[in-house]
Short mmCIF file of C-alpha atoms and ligand atoms in Angstrom, two decimals:
data_model
loop_
_atom_site.label_atom_id
_atom_site.label_comp_id
_atom_site.label_asym_id
_atom_site.label_seq_id
_atom_site.Cartn_x
_atom_site.Cartn_y
_atom_site.Cartn_z
CA UNK A 180 0.34 -0.41 -0.14
CA UNK A 181 1.60 3.51 -0.79
CA UNK A 182 1.54 5.85 1.51
CA UNK A 183 2.40 9.59 1.14
CA UNK A 184 2.12 11.11 4.76
CA UNK A 185 3.47 7.97 6.84
CA UNK A 186 5.93 5.81 6.68
CA UNK A 187 5.83 1.81 8.12
CA UNK A 188 8.52 -0.52 8.36
CA UNK A 189 8.40 -3.91 10.09
CA UNK A 190 10.10 -6.17 12.25
CA UNK A 191 10.23 -9.74 14.46
CA UNK A 192 5.69 -8.96 14.38
CA UNK A 193 6.91 -5.69 14.98
CA UNK A 194 4.73 -2.66 13.37
CA UNK A 195 6.93 1.07 12.98
CA UNK A 196 4.03 3.82 12.19
CA UNK A 197 5.62 7.43 12.27
CA UNK A 198 3.61 10.08 11.11
CA UNK A 199 5.50 12.29 8.50
CA UNK A 200 5.18 15.93 8.08
CA UNK A 201 7.74 17.08 10.03
CA UNK A 202 7.76 20.79 9.01
CA UNK A 203 4.40 21.18 10.21
CA UNK A 204 5.03 19.28 13.14
CA UNK A 205 3.20 16.19 11.47
CA UNK A 206 0.05 17.53 12.38
CA UNK A 207 -2.77 15.50 10.34
CA UNK A 208 -4.14 16.33 7.43
CA UNK A 209 -7.09 14.13 5.72
CA UNK A 210 -4.68 12.06 3.90
CA UNK A 211 -2.58 11.20 6.50
CA UNK A 212 -5.99 9.96 9.26
CA UNK A 213 -6.93 7.85 6.41
CA UNK A 214 -3.51 5.98 6.09
CA UNK A 215 -3.27 6.04 9.94
CA UNK A 216 -6.83 3.99 10.28
CA UNK A 217 -6.55 2.00 7.04
CA UNK A 218 -2.84 0.84 8.79
CA UNK A 219 -4.39 -0.17 11.98
CA UNK A 220 -7.26 -1.57 10.78
CA UNK A 221 -4.77 -3.82 7.90
CA UNK A 222 -2.43 -4.67 11.22
CA UNK A 223 -5.39 -6.80 12.96
CA UNK A 224 -5.88 -9.14 9.92
CA UNK A 225 -2.35 -9.30 8.85
CA UNK A 226 -1.01 -12.55 10.99
CA UNK A 227 2.92 -11.10 11.16
CA UNK A 228 1.96 -7.89 13.74
CA UNK A 229 2.01 -8.69 16.74
CA UNK A 230 2.51 -5.19 17.89
CA UNK A 231 1.84 -1.56 16.45
CA UNK A 232 4.45 0.86 17.20
CA UNK A 233 3.78 4.56 16.60
CA UNK A 234 5.64 7.69 16.68
CA UNK A 235 6.15 10.96 14.92
CA UNK A 236 9.51 12.32 12.35
CA UNK A 237 11.55 15.29 13.72
CA UNK A 238 11.26 16.80 16.88
CA UNK A 239 7.31 16.79 17.37
CA UNK A 240 4.54 13.44 18.44
CA UNK A 241 2.17 14.91 16.79
CA UNK A 242 0.37 18.88 16.84
CA UNK A 243 -3.06 18.15 16.12
CA UNK A 244 -5.02 19.10 13.07
CA UNK A 245 -3.34 20.99 10.47
CA UNK A 246 -4.69 24.06 10.51
CA UNK A 247 -4.10 25.34 7.37
CA UNK A 248 -6.56 22.36 6.22
CA UNK A 249 -8.75 23.48 8.53
CA UNK A 250 -8.90 27.04 8.44
CA UNK A 251 -8.19 27.57 4.64
CA UNK A 252 -7.37 31.08 3.40
CA UNK A 253 -9.49 33.87 2.87
CA UNK A 254 -12.10 32.68 0.07
CA UNK A 255 -12.13 29.16 0.26
CA UNK A 256 -14.98 26.91 1.99
CA UNK A 257 -13.99 25.99 4.96
CA UNK A 258 -14.64 22.14 5.52
CA UNK A 259 -17.04 21.16 8.08
CA UNK A 260 -15.14 20.49 11.36
CA UNK A 261 -17.63 17.55 11.99
CA UNK A 262 -16.37 15.53 9.11
CA UNK A 263 -13.13 16.36 10.24
CA UNK A 264 -13.61 14.60 13.45
CA UNK A 265 -15.80 11.80 12.30
CA UNK A 266 -12.04 10.97 10.08
CA UNK A 267 -10.45 11.04 13.34
CA UNK A 268 -13.10 8.90 15.04
CA UNK A 269 -12.29 5.89 12.75
CA UNK A 270 -8.58 6.24 13.77
CA UNK A 271 -9.27 5.80 17.28
CA UNK A 272 -11.64 3.41 17.03
CA UNK A 273 -9.34 1.31 15.02
CA UNK A 274 -6.62 2.31 17.24
CA UNK A 275 -8.94 0.49 20.29
CA UNK A 276 -10.65 -2.38 18.56
CA UNK A 277 -7.36 -4.08 17.22
CA UNK A 278 -6.50 -6.43 19.22
CA UNK A 279 -2.85 -6.48 19.58
CA UNK A 280 -0.54 -3.93 21.56
CA UNK A 281 -0.03 -0.62 20.47
CA UNK A 282 3.01 1.33 21.94
CA UNK A 283 2.83 5.01 21.48
CA UNK A 284 6.49 6.97 21.74
CA UNK A 285 5.98 10.46 22.10
CA UNK A 286 9.51 12.27 20.78
CA UNK A 287 8.63 15.44 21.23
CA UNK A 288 5.56 18.24 21.65
CA UNK A 289 1.98 15.75 21.22
CA UNK A 290 -1.01 18.48 20.58
CA UNK A 291 -4.78 18.77 19.96
CA UNK A 292 -4.75 15.44 18.35
CA UNK A 293 -1.87 14.30 18.40
CA UNK A 294 -2.22 13.82 22.50
CA UNK A 295 -5.38 11.90 22.02
CA UNK A 296 -4.40 9.73 19.64
CA UNK A 297 -1.32 8.94 21.84
CA UNK A 298 -3.81 8.83 24.66
CA UNK A 299 -5.30 6.12 22.70
CA UNK A 300 -2.60 3.56 22.69
CA UNK A 301 -2.08 0.72 25.17
CA UNK A 302 0.88 1.90 26.18
CA UNK A 303 2.78 5.58 25.96
CA UNK A 304 6.34 6.02 26.01
CA UNK A 305 7.43 9.84 25.86
CA UNK A 306 10.96 11.88 25.24
CA UNK A 307 11.43 13.29 29.01
CA UNK A 308 11.64 16.67 26.76
CA UNK A 309 8.14 15.62 25.37
CA UNK A 310 5.00 17.31 26.57
CA UNK A 311 1.44 17.21 25.90
CA UNK A 312 -1.30 19.76 25.82
CA UNK A 313 -5.00 19.52 24.69
CA UNK A 314 -4.77 22.60 22.83
CA UNK A 315 -8.43 23.29 21.45
CA UNK A 316 -9.38 25.71 23.87
CA UNK A 317 -6.98 27.88 22.96
CA UNK A 318 -8.49 28.12 19.89
CA UNK A 319 -12.31 27.69 20.94
CA UNK A 320 -12.51 23.93 20.76
CA UNK A 321 -13.40 20.97 22.73
CA UNK A 322 -11.22 17.71 23.47
CA UNK A 323 -11.34 14.70 20.73
CA UNK A 324 -10.50 12.19 19.48
CA UNK A 325 -11.11 10.65 22.74
CA UNK A 326 -9.97 13.31 24.56
CA UNK A 327 -13.31 13.81 26.61
CA UNK A 328 -13.51 9.69 27.37
CA UNK A 329 -10.00 8.67 27.77
CA UNK A 330 -8.73 12.16 30.25
CA UNK A 331 -11.11 11.54 33.10
CA UNK A 332 -10.58 8.10 33.14
CA UNK A 333 -6.98 8.41 32.58
CA UNK A 334 -5.92 11.21 35.52
CA UNK A 335 -9.73 11.95 37.35
CA UNK A 336 -11.85 14.85 36.54
CA UNK A 337 -10.18 17.81 38.39
CA UNK A 338 -7.41 16.97 36.49
CA UNK A 339 -9.22 16.48 32.77
CA UNK A 340 -10.54 19.85 33.53
CA UNK A 341 -7.49 21.77 34.08
CA UNK A 342 -5.96 20.30 30.61
CA UNK A 343 -9.02 20.83 28.38
CA UNK A 344 -10.19 23.78 30.33
CA UNK A 345 -7.14 25.54 30.21
CA UNK A 346 -5.31 24.26 27.94
CA UNK A 347 -1.15 24.18 29.75
CA UNK A 348 1.52 21.89 29.08
CA UNK A 349 1.83 18.86 30.81
CA UNK A 350 5.60 17.90 31.00
CA UNK A 351 6.26 14.28 30.16
CA UNK A 352 7.44 13.00 33.87
CA UNK A 353 3.91 15.25 35.03
CA UNK A 354 2.22 13.05 33.16
CA UNK A 355 3.68 9.51 34.49
CA UNK A 356 3.05 11.49 37.74
CA UNK A 357 -0.09 11.98 36.90
CA UNK A 358 -0.49 8.38 35.59
CA UNK A 359 -1.72 9.29 32.34
CA UNK A 360 0.84 7.68 30.37
CA UNK A 361 3.64 4.21 30.93
CA UNK A 362 6.96 6.04 31.44
CA UNK A 363 9.78 8.28 30.61
CA UNK A 364 12.57 7.84 28.69
CA UNK A 365 15.77 9.90 28.44
CA UNK A 366 15.15 11.76 24.69
CA UNK A 367 18.18 9.58 23.07
CA UNK A 368 16.58 6.31 24.71
CA UNK A 369 13.07 6.55 23.99
CA UNK A 370 13.15 4.65 20.92
CA UNK A 371 15.82 1.91 21.95
CA UNK A 372 12.99 1.78 25.26
CA UNK A 373 10.16 1.95 23.32
CA UNK A 374 11.24 -1.01 20.06
CA UNK A 375 11.79 -2.91 23.17
CA UNK A 376 9.08 -2.49 24.50
CA UNK A 377 7.03 -3.23 21.68
CA UNK A 378 9.07 -6.23 20.89
CA UNK A 379 8.14 -7.57 23.92
CA UNK A 380 5.44 -7.35 23.51
CA UNK A 381 5.28 -9.18 19.93
CA UNK A 382 6.72 -12.34 22.05
CA UNK A 383 3.76 -13.06 24.52
CA UNK A 384 0.44 -14.63 23.99
CA UNK A 385 -1.10 -12.34 21.15
CA UNK A 386 -4.50 -13.27 21.99
CA UNK A 387 -4.39 -12.82 25.02
CA UNK A 388 -3.63 -9.60 25.24
CA UNK A 389 -6.39 -8.82 22.64
CA UNK A 390 -8.77 -10.40 24.38
CA UNK A 391 -8.04 -8.11 27.60
CA UNK A 392 -7.79 -5.39 25.34
CA UNK A 393 -11.34 -6.03 25.02
CA UNK A 394 -12.52 -6.70 28.06
CA UNK A 395 -10.79 -2.91 29.29
CA UNK A 396 -12.47 -1.69 26.08
CA UNK A 397 -15.80 -2.67 27.39
CA UNK A 398 -15.35 -2.34 31.31
CA UNK A 399 -15.39 1.59 30.64
CA UNK A 400 -19.22 1.18 30.51
CA UNK A 401 -20.37 -1.65 32.16
CA UNK A 402 -21.61 -2.49 35.69
CA UNK A 403 -19.89 -5.16 37.71
CA UNK A 404 -22.30 -7.85 37.02
CA UNK A 405 -21.70 -7.83 33.50
CA UNK A 406 -18.03 -7.76 33.38
CA UNK A 407 -17.52 -10.46 35.20
CA UNK A 408 -19.77 -12.63 32.39
CA UNK A 409 -17.81 -10.60 29.72
CA UNK A 410 -14.30 -12.06 31.61
CA UNK A 411 -15.46 -15.74 31.69
CA UNK A 412 -16.53 -15.75 27.74
CA UNK A 413 -13.06 -13.96 26.97
CA UNK A 414 -11.17 -16.89 29.25
CA UNK A 415 -13.06 -19.37 27.67
CA UNK A 416 -11.40 -18.30 24.29
CA UNK A 417 -7.91 -17.47 26.29
CA UNK A 418 -7.94 -21.12 27.69
CA UNK A 419 -8.59 -22.04 24.41
CA UNK A 420 -5.35 -20.84 22.88
CA UNK A 421 -2.13 -22.70 20.80
CA UNK A 422 -0.45 -19.86 24.08
CA UNK A 423 -2.14 -20.90 26.75
CA UNK A 424 -1.47 -24.74 26.67
CA UNK A 425 2.33 -23.46 25.37
CA UNK A 426 2.50 -21.10 29.29
CA UNK A 427 1.18 -24.13 30.93
CA UNK A 428 3.56 -26.56 29.57
CA UNK A 429 6.71 -24.31 29.80
CA UNK A 430 5.34 -23.32 33.86
CA UNK A 431 5.18 -27.79 34.40
CA UNK A 432 9.01 -28.66 32.28
CA UNK A 433 10.42 -24.97 34.51
CA UNK A 434 11.16 -23.59 30.75
CA UNK A 435 10.81 -20.29 29.13
CA UNK A 436 7.30 -20.32 26.79
CA UNK A 437 7.67 -19.41 23.30
CA UNK A 438 4.86 -18.45 22.56
CA UNK A 439 3.23 -18.16 18.78
CA UNK A 440 0.31 -15.66 18.96
CA UNK A 441 -2.02 -18.40 18.66
O1 T3D B 512 -10.73 20.66 12.15
C1 T3D B 512 -10.86 21.34 13.01
O2 T3D B 512 -9.96 21.51 13.62
C2 T3D B 512 -11.17 19.78 14.14
C3 T3D B 512 -10.25 19.30 14.72
C4 T3D B 512 -9.63 19.53 16.09
C5 T3D B 512 -8.42 18.70 16.32
C6 T3D B 512 -7.12 19.32 16.88
O3 T3D B 512 -6.21 18.66 16.89
S1 T3D B 512 -7.29 21.11 16.87
C7 T3D B 512 -5.54 21.19 17.60
C8 T3D B 512 -4.22 21.67 16.34
N1 T3D B 512 -3.56 21.86 17.15
C9 T3D B 512 -3.31 23.23 17.70
O4 T3D B 512 -3.74 23.58 17.79
C10 T3D B 512 -1.34 23.22 18.06
C11 T3D B 512 -1.10 24.45 17.24
N2 T3D B 512 0.49 24.44 16.88
C12 T3D B 512 0.97 25.15 18.42
O5 T3D B 512 0.75 25.35 18.91
C13 T3D B 512 2.17 24.45 18.59
O6 T3D B 512 3.06 24.86 16.96
C14 T3D B 512 2.91 23.92 19.40
C15 T3D B 512 2.58 24.17 20.79
C16 T3D B 512 2.50 22.18 19.32
C17 T3D B 512 4.61 23.87 18.64
O7 T3D B 512 5.23 24.44 19.87
P1 T3D B 512 6.35 25.31 18.81
O8 T3D B 512 7.44 26.83 19.16
O9 T3D B 512 7.79 23.93 18.80
O10 T3D B 512 6.21 25.00 17.50
P2 T3D B 512 5.86 26.33 15.99
O11 T3D B 512 7.07 27.53 16.00
O12 T3D B 512 4.71 26.41 16.66
O13 T3D B 512 5.89 25.25 14.70
C18 T3D B 512 6.84 24.91 13.56
C19 T3D B 512 5.63 24.96 12.24
O14 T3D B 512 5.23 23.63 12.44
C20 T3D B 512 5.42 26.25 11.90
O15 T3D B 512 5.40 26.76 9.87
P3 T3D B 512 6.64 27.21 10.51
O16 T3D B 512 6.05 28.44 11.04
O17 T3D B 512 7.26 27.24 10.64
O18 T3D B 512 6.17 27.29 9.09
C21 T3D B 512 4.16 26.17 12.51
O19 T3D B 512 3.08 26.67 12.02
C22 T3D B 512 3.93 24.27 12.28
N3 T3D B 512 3.13 23.92 12.73
C23 T3D B 512 2.73 23.59 14.04
N4 T3D B 512 1.47 23.01 14.54
C24 T3D B 512 0.60 23.35 13.53
C25 T3D B 512 0.90 24.07 12.09
N5 T3D B 512 0.94 24.13 11.43
C26 T3D B 512 -0.92 23.29 10.67
N6 T3D B 512 -1.76 22.77 12.30
C27 T3D B 512 -0.88 22.77 13.32
N7 T3D B 512 -1.70 22.14 14.09
#
């Protein structure tokens, strides 16, 4: 598949996607959002992919919506913002529906949609120099790309209010201290740390990881009883996987397991 706005590479079960518009801090145009969505959807059916690593080229992760596209020069008709956001929704759903782990390596500023695309990943590792900005309010908008869903759940309502309503910059270390992201790495060690995590995940029981993701997705809107029955259903499925058998055998044989993702 030809991509104009993202780079793709695959190694050791890890599909790496790099947002590649560094001159505009990898801000998102429609083409980039479509390419990302298609890449995440494709990763779901590609059995060679067992984890996805998402990052940005150059000094930024992603500066959110390309404002030149959203607000074209005077005299040019402005696109419908609802349509633009609907495009992002497809991407966020593709990331959350992908039953394989997604690691975001936040290499620099993640603003607006860029911040919330990162938060849709299962693991966020940020460079010590990176920052997260819910920039929407600075231009009279509300957090989208799942921001109103993820933020209160990740950091609580008080902190979500301060991020969304004040639009200030949260450093990577603050984001970790607030429980918003998984970890912080030194700038020159970020890609190594994120790739090591993605490679590790790609050797783990992929079906079980995917089912954990499905269960956590569902838990956001369910009660205990519903969640308990979902756990029983998904555990039955995990219990039938070859990787479950392998894990138990490896334990009994006192050796390291070798998971195939089946
Ligand atoms: O359609 C809709 O609007 C609905 C969808 C909304 C989703 C959203 O994401 S809304 C939020 C959009 N994003 C922003 O408002 C962030 C805008 N950018 C910034 O505030 C700053 O650039 C940063 C804080 C992210 C980084 O600041 P700094 O000083 O490190 O870099 P800079 O000098 O501002 O930017 C460097 C270049 O990137 C610059 O271009 P130039 O002057 O070198 O030619 C700048 O214009 C460009 N750039 C940065 N962000 C965007 C952008 N170009 C287009 N769109 C951007 N979002």
